[in-house]
mmCIF file of C-alpha atoms in Angstrom:
data_model
loop_
_atom_site.group_PDB
_atom_site.id
_atom_site.type_symbol
_atom_site.label_atom_id
_atom_site.label_comp_id
_atom_site.label_asym_id
_atom_site.label_seq_id
_atom_site.Cartn_x
_atom_site.Cartn_y
_atom_site.Cartn_z
ATOM 1 C CA GLY A 217 -15.779 -19.987 20.163
ATOM 2 C CA ALA A 218 -17.931 -18.665 17.363
ATOM 3 C CA VAL A 219 -16.147 -17.409 14.274
ATOM 4 C CA VAL A 220 -17.213 -14.786 11.785
ATOM 5 C CA SER A 221 -15.225 -14.220 8.631
ATOM 6 C CA GLN A 222 -15.186 -11.381 6.138
ATOM 7 C CA HIS A 223 -13.998 -11.321 2.588
ATOM 8 C CA PRO A 224 -12.095 -9.543 1.271
ATOM 9 C CA SER A 225 -9.979 -8.177 4.092
ATOM 10 C CA TRP A 226 -9.086 -5.185 1.983
ATOM 11 C CA VAL A 227 -10.088 -3.844 -1.397
ATOM 12 C CA ILE A 228 -9.097 -0.912 -3.552
ATOM 13 C CA CYS A 229 -11.455 0.192 -6.290
ATOM 14 C CA LYS A 230 -11.984 3.032 -8.681
ATOM 15 C CA SER A 231 -14.614 5.658 -8.116
ATOM 16 C CA GLY A 232 -17.930 4.674 -9.648
ATOM 17 C CA THR A 233 -17.488 0.933 -9.339
ATOM 18 C CA SER A 234 -19.325 -1.394 -6.969
ATOM 19 C CA VAL A 235 -17.751 -3.524 -4.301
ATOM 20 C CA LYS A 236 -19.225 -6.546 -2.541
ATOM 21 C CA ILE A 237 -18.173 -7.568 0.952
ATOM 22 C CA GLU A 238 -19.116 -10.950 2.388
ATOM 23 C CA CYS A 239 -19.743 -11.798 6.011
ATOM 24 C CA ARG A 240 -20.001 -15.440 7.040
ATOM 25 C CA SER A 241 -20.734 -17.120 10.324
ATOM 26 C CA LEU A 242 -18.553 -20.197 10.113
ATOM 27 C CA ASP A 243 -19.813 -22.424 12.885
ATOM 28 C CA PHE A 244 -23.254 -21.150 13.742
ATOM 29 C CA GLN A 245 -26.347 -19.872 12.026
ATOM 30 C CA ALA A 246 -27.348 -16.253 12.227
ATOM 31 C CA THR A 247 -30.783 -15.003 11.228
ATOM 32 C CA THR A 248 -29.542 -11.507 11.926
ATOM 33 C CA MET A 249 -26.227 -9.877 11.154
ATOM 34 C CA PHE A 250 -25.112 -6.316 11.648
ATOM 35 C CA TRP A 251 -22.983 -4.055 9.493
ATOM 36 C CA TYR A 252 -20.860 -1.325 11.036
ATOM 37 C CA ARG A 253 -18.668 1.360 9.611
ATOM 38 C CA GLN A 254 -15.585 2.638 11.349
ATOM 39 C CA PHE A 255 -13.589 5.698 10.371
ATOM 40 C CA PRO A 256 -9.952 5.987 11.494
ATOM 41 C CA LYS A 257 -9.613 6.602 15.211
ATOM 42 C CA GLN A 258 -13.377 6.592 15.615
ATOM 43 C CA SER A 259 -16.060 4.353 16.960
ATOM 44 C CA LEU A 260 -18.159 1.794 15.170
ATOM 45 C CA MET A 261 -21.370 3.183 13.741
ATOM 46 C CA LEU A 262 -24.178 0.777 13.015
ATOM 47 C CA MET A 263 -25.253 1.003 9.385
ATOM 48 C CA ALA A 264 -27.901 -1.662 9.082
ATOM 49 C CA THR A 265 -29.348 -4.884 10.356
ATOM 50 C CA SER A 266 -29.305 -7.737 7.888
ATOM 51 C CA ASN A 267 -32.261 -10.099 8.217
ATOM 52 C CA GLU A 268 -32.311 -13.529 6.657
ATOM 53 C CA GLY A 269 -35.342 -13.890 4.418
ATOM 54 C CA SER A 270 -36.431 -10.265 4.588
ATOM 55 C CA LYS A 271 -35.256 -6.758 3.849
ATOM 56 C CA ALA A 272 -32.461 -5.147 5.764
ATOM 57 C CA THR A 273 -33.211 -2.445 8.279
ATOM 58 C CA TYR A 274 -31.123 0.675 7.817
ATOM 59 C CA GLU A 275 -30.131 3.195 10.441
ATOM 60 C CA GLN A 276 -31.121 6.787 10.001
ATOM 61 C CA GLY A 277 -28.943 8.584 7.497
ATOM 62 C CA VAL A 278 -27.695 5.449 5.737
ATOM 63 C CA GLU A 279 -28.584 5.305 2.050
ATOM 64 C CA LYS A 280 -30.154 1.935 1.377
ATOM 65 C CA ASP A 281 -29.710 2.279 -2.381
ATOM 66 C CA LYS A 282 -26.020 2.862 -1.939
ATOM 67 C CA PHE A 283 -25.352 0.161 0.615
ATOM 68 C CA LEU A 284 -27.197 -2.915 -0.611
ATOM 69 C CA ILE A 285 -27.510 -5.718 1.891
ATOM 70 C CA ASN A 286 -28.521 -9.258 1.090
ATOM 71 C CA HIS A 287 -28.831 -12.003 3.683
ATOM 72 C CA ALA A 288 -28.644 -14.942 1.308
ATOM 73 C CA SER A 289 -28.568 -17.729 3.856
ATOM 74 C CA LEU A 290 -28.335 -18.352 7.576
ATOM 75 C CA THR A 291 -24.556 -18.060 7.370
ATOM 76 C CA LEU A 292 -24.000 -15.359 4.774
ATOM 77 C CA SER A 293 -24.719 -11.663 4.500
ATOM 78 C CA THR A 294 -23.308 -9.392 1.822
ATOM 79 C CA LEU A 295 -22.846 -5.647 1.714
ATOM 80 C CA THR A 296 -22.501 -4.068 -1.711
ATOM 81 C CA VAL A 297 -21.248 -0.519 -1.911
ATOM 82 C CA THR A 298 -22.676 0.734 -5.178
ATOM 83 C CA SER A 299 -21.083 3.486 -7.261
ATOM 84 C CA ALA A 300 -18.396 3.907 -4.672
ATOM 85 C CA HIS A 301 -16.826 7.305 -4.091
ATOM 86 C CA PRO A 302 -13.767 8.305 -2.082
ATOM 87 C CA GLU A 303 -15.943 9.319 0.864
ATOM 88 C CA ASP A 304 -17.073 5.692 1.105
ATOM 89 C CA SER A 305 -13.534 4.689 1.992
ATOM 90 C CA SER A 306 -13.746 3.191 5.443
ATOM 91 C CA PHE A 307 -13.418 0.068 7.536
ATOM 92 C CA TYR A 308 -16.529 -2.085 7.316
ATOM 93 C CA ILE A 309 -17.192 -4.615 10.038
ATOM 94 C CA CYS A 310 -19.926 -7.187 10.354
ATOM 95 C CA SER A 311 -21.136 -9.017 13.413
ATOM 96 C CA ALA A 312 -23.422 -11.912 14.090
ATOM 97 C CA PRO A 313 -25.146 -12.653 17.375
ATOM 98 C CA ARG A 314 -25.583 -16.077 18.762
ATOM 99 C CA GLY A 315 -29.186 -16.134 19.965
ATOM 100 C CA SER A 316 -31.937 -13.631 19.397
ATOM 101 C CA GLY A 317 -32.027 -11.011 22.088
ATOM 102 C CA ARG A 318 -30.254 -8.110 23.743
ATOM 103 C CA THR A 319 -28.204 -10.438 25.888
ATOM 104 C CA ASP A 320 -26.601 -12.211 22.953
ATOM 105 C CA THR A 321 -22.890 -12.089 22.465
ATOM 106 C CA GLN A 322 -21.957 -10.491 19.182
ATOM 107 C CA TYR A 323 -19.142 -12.091 17.244
ATOM 108 C CA PHE A 324 -17.304 -9.738 14.959
ATOM 109 C CA GLY A 325 -15.605 -10.281 11.673
ATOM 110 C CA PRO A 326 -12.059 -8.972 11.210
ATOM 111 C CA GLY A 327 -13.284 -6.139 9.003
ATOM 112 C CA THR A 328 -12.815 -5.053 5.408
ATOM 113 C CA ARG A 329 -10.851 -1.956 4.562
ATOM 114 C CA LEU A 330 -12.266 -0.253 1.491
ATOM 115 C CA THR A 331 -10.255 2.368 -0.343
ATOM 116 C CA VAL A 332 -11.928 4.171 -3.222
ATOM 117 C CA LEU A 333 -9.598 6.032 -5.540
ATOM 118 C CA ALA B 16 -31.358 8.846 23.895
ATOM 119 C CA GLN B 17 -29.130 5.848 24.290
ATOM 120 C CA SER B 18 -25.448 6.638 24.332
ATOM 121 C CA VAL B 19 -22.089 5.514 25.624
ATOM 122 C CA THR B 20 -19.288 7.869 26.559
ATOM 123 C CA GLN B 21 -15.661 6.987 27.001
ATOM 124 C CA PRO B 22 -14.071 10.179 28.304
ATOM 125 C CA ASP B 23 -10.483 9.170 27.627
ATOM 126 C CA ILE B 24 -9.435 9.025 23.990
ATOM 127 C CA HIS B 25 -5.911 7.866 24.721
ATOM 128 C CA ILE B 26 -4.269 6.492 27.849
ATOM 129 C CA THR B 27 -0.651 5.511 28.396
ATOM 130 C CA VAL B 28 0.392 3.311 31.281
ATOM 131 C CA SER B 29 3.614 1.616 32.212
ATOM 132 C CA GLU B 30 3.862 -2.129 31.944
ATOM 133 C CA GLY B 31 2.945 -3.673 35.268
ATOM 134 C CA ALA B 32 0.905 -0.686 36.371
ATOM 135 C CA SER B 33 -2.803 -0.839 37.040
ATOM 136 C CA LEU B 34 -5.359 0.311 34.499
ATOM 137 C CA GLU B 35 -8.830 1.777 34.615
ATOM 138 C CA LEU B 36 -10.764 2.717 31.496
ATOM 139 C CA ARG B 37 -13.873 4.771 32.061
ATOM 140 C CA CYS B 38 -17.272 4.213 30.509
ATOM 141 C CA ASN B 39 -20.539 6.025 31.150
ATOM 142 C CA TYR B 40 -23.830 5.085 29.581
ATOM 143 C CA SER B 41 -27.265 6.516 29.079
ATOM 144 C CA TYR B 42 -30.017 3.962 28.679
ATOM 145 C CA GLY B 43 -33.619 4.041 29.738
ATOM 146 C CA ALA B 44 -34.013 0.443 30.805
ATOM 147 C CA THR B 45 -31.739 -2.077 32.448
ATOM 148 C CA PRO B 46 -28.469 -1.784 30.551
ATOM 149 C CA TYR B 47 -26.686 -4.749 29.078
ATOM 150 C CA LEU B 48 -23.061 -3.661 28.969
ATOM 151 C CA PHE B 49 -20.037 -4.938 27.130
ATOM 152 C CA TRP B 50 -16.338 -4.252 26.802
ATOM 153 C CA TYR B 51 -14.593 -5.158 23.560
ATOM 154 C CA VAL B 52 -10.951 -4.925 22.540
ATOM 155 C CA GLN B 53 -9.824 -4.253 18.990
ATOM 156 C CA SER B 54 -6.294 -5.055 17.908
ATOM 157 C CA PRO B 55 -4.916 -4.103 14.484
ATOM 158 C CA GLY B 56 -5.904 -6.614 11.861
ATOM 159 C CA GLN B 57 -8.208 -8.475 14.186
ATOM 160 C CA GLY B 58 -11.895 -8.375 14.878
ATOM 161 C CA LEU B 59 -13.384 -7.053 18.057
ATOM 162 C CA GLN B 60 -13.008 -9.493 20.887
ATOM 163 C CA LEU B 61 -15.371 -9.587 23.828
ATOM 164 C CA LEU B 62 -13.604 -9.032 27.131
ATOM 165 C CA LEU B 63 -16.613 -9.234 29.418
ATOM 166 C CA LYS B 64 -20.289 -8.440 29.704
ATOM 167 C CA TYR B 65 -22.815 -7.511 32.345
ATOM 168 C CA PHE B 66 -26.466 -8.464 32.215
ATOM 169 C CA SER B 67 -27.521 -8.805 35.829
ATOM 170 C CA GLY B 68 -26.419 -10.125 39.192
ATOM 171 C CA ASP B 69 -23.004 -9.469 40.680
ATOM 172 C CA THR B 70 -21.944 -5.990 39.695
ATOM 173 C CA LEU B 71 -18.277 -6.951 39.543
ATOM 174 C CA VAL B 72 -17.730 -8.910 36.367
ATOM 175 C CA GLN B 73 -14.664 -10.948 35.569
ATOM 176 C CA GLY B 74 -13.511 -11.271 31.996
ATOM 177 C CA ILE B 75 -10.757 -12.734 29.927
ATOM 178 C CA LYS B 76 -7.098 -11.718 30.017
ATOM 179 C CA GLY B 77 -7.328 -10.636 33.646
ATOM 180 C CA PHE B 78 -9.810 -7.819 33.050
ATOM 181 C CA GLU B 79 -12.737 -6.970 35.275
ATOM 182 C CA ALA B 80 -15.426 -4.303 35.232
ATOM 183 C CA GLU B 81 -17.766 -2.920 37.827
ATOM 184 C CA PHE B 82 -21.307 -1.821 37.097
ATOM 185 C CA LYS B 83 -22.391 1.158 39.182
ATOM 186 C CA ARG B 84 -25.988 2.044 38.487
ATOM 187 C CA SER B 85 -25.881 5.199 40.625
ATOM 188 C CA GLN B 86 -23.046 6.568 38.511
ATOM 189 C CA SER B 87 -24.211 5.078 35.187
ATOM 190 C CA SER B 88 -20.731 3.682 34.826
ATOM 191 C CA PHE B 89 -19.107 0.446 33.760
ATOM 192 C CA ASN B 90 -15.372 0.985 34.162
ATOM 193 C CA LEU B 91 -12.850 -1.580 33.010
ATOM 194 C CA ARG B 92 -9.896 -2.455 35.208
ATOM 195 C CA LYS B 93 -6.798 -4.569 35.181
ATOM 196 C CA PRO B 94 -4.375 -4.785 38.117
ATOM 197 C CA SER B 95 -1.218 -5.224 36.055
ATOM 198 C CA VAL B 96 -0.982 -4.281 32.404
ATOM 199 C CA HIS B 97 1.066 -6.271 29.914
ATOM 200 C CA TRP B 98 2.583 -4.871 26.726
ATOM 201 C CA SER B 99 0.229 -7.087 24.725
ATOM 202 C CA ASP B 100 -2.739 -5.195 26.164
ATOM 203 C CA ALA B 101 -1.973 -2.218 23.926
ATOM 204 C CA ALA B 102 -5.063 -1.883 21.728
ATOM 205 C CA GLU B 103 -8.306 0.018 21.275
ATOM 206 C CA TYR B 104 -10.988 -0.624 23.862
ATOM 207 C CA PHE B 105 -14.684 -0.095 23.288
ATOM 208 C CA CYS B 106 -17.501 0.015 25.766
ATOM 209 C CA ALA B 107 -20.956 -0.781 24.388
ATOM 210 C CA VAL B 108 -24.546 -1.053 25.504
ATOM 211 C CA GLY B 109 -26.947 -3.571 24.036
ATOM 212 C CA SER B 110 -30.042 -2.104 22.464
ATOM 213 C CA GLN B 111 -33.239 -3.449 20.984
ATOM 214 C CA GLY B 112 -32.899 -6.234 18.482
ATOM 215 C CA GLY B 113 -29.379 -7.069 19.517
ATOM 216 C CA LYS B 114 -27.847 -3.832 18.262
ATOM 217 C CA LEU B 115 -24.802 -2.464 20.005
ATOM 218 C CA ILE B 116 -24.183 1.193 20.697
ATOM 219 C CA PHE B 117 -20.489 1.845 21.049
ATOM 220 C CA GLY B 118 -18.518 4.480 22.861
ATOM 221 C CA GLN B 119 -15.840 6.435 21.079
ATOM 222 C CA GLY B 120 -13.127 4.057 22.137
ATOM 223 C CA THR B 121 -10.007 4.447 24.253
ATOM 224 C CA GLU B 122 -6.607 3.766 22.793
ATOM 225 C CA LEU B 123 -4.274 2.156 25.300
ATOM 226 C CA SER B 124 -0.524 2.470 24.937
ATOM 227 C CA VAL B 125 1.825 0.551 27.222
ATOM 228 C CA LYS B 126 5.275 1.882 28.081
ATOM 229 C CA PRO B 127 8.035 -0.652 28.722
#
């Protein structure tokens, strides 16, 4: 089956620093990837859609200047949390669909746990 | 507005007992529905999906789900639960552009 990896799996950083999270589709190409945020015991909330070769599309209420997304290639998307603060501590999950429509199966990365001190 | 509701936050069942996890959706068009399972330290794994056709969908690990349009439901079932099924379960509906809208999740605990 399709595999999506994330790196790092966990990161601890100081308040005010920036953190980059990578999402890779290992055995397929993905022109679109999605970034989700999950708080403890809560659901996944879509943050943005990462588009290869163009700007990311952010969901309402998500600060695009704080959560920078770059879709560098057909297998790599990165999420950079800039000037991180403790309230940014969360579990960040990416997914990549195989195909290009609503019926696609999304393959999820294992997630990255960010802790901001 | 599009939404998914999982009424049960936490369910505990005995090993070997049957299981039903509830999911209700609100979607204007034909819904594309999914059930995912999330285990600690692992990514979300697709259990099954419904796009069209037979309303009873078979998935992996012995799970099945039934789409009932009249009730806007897509409940997940398993006839006999194993201890390894303990995890968080998410129902989701597919939206435009491949986005997924998730329910709140149901945590399943399995008693020995």
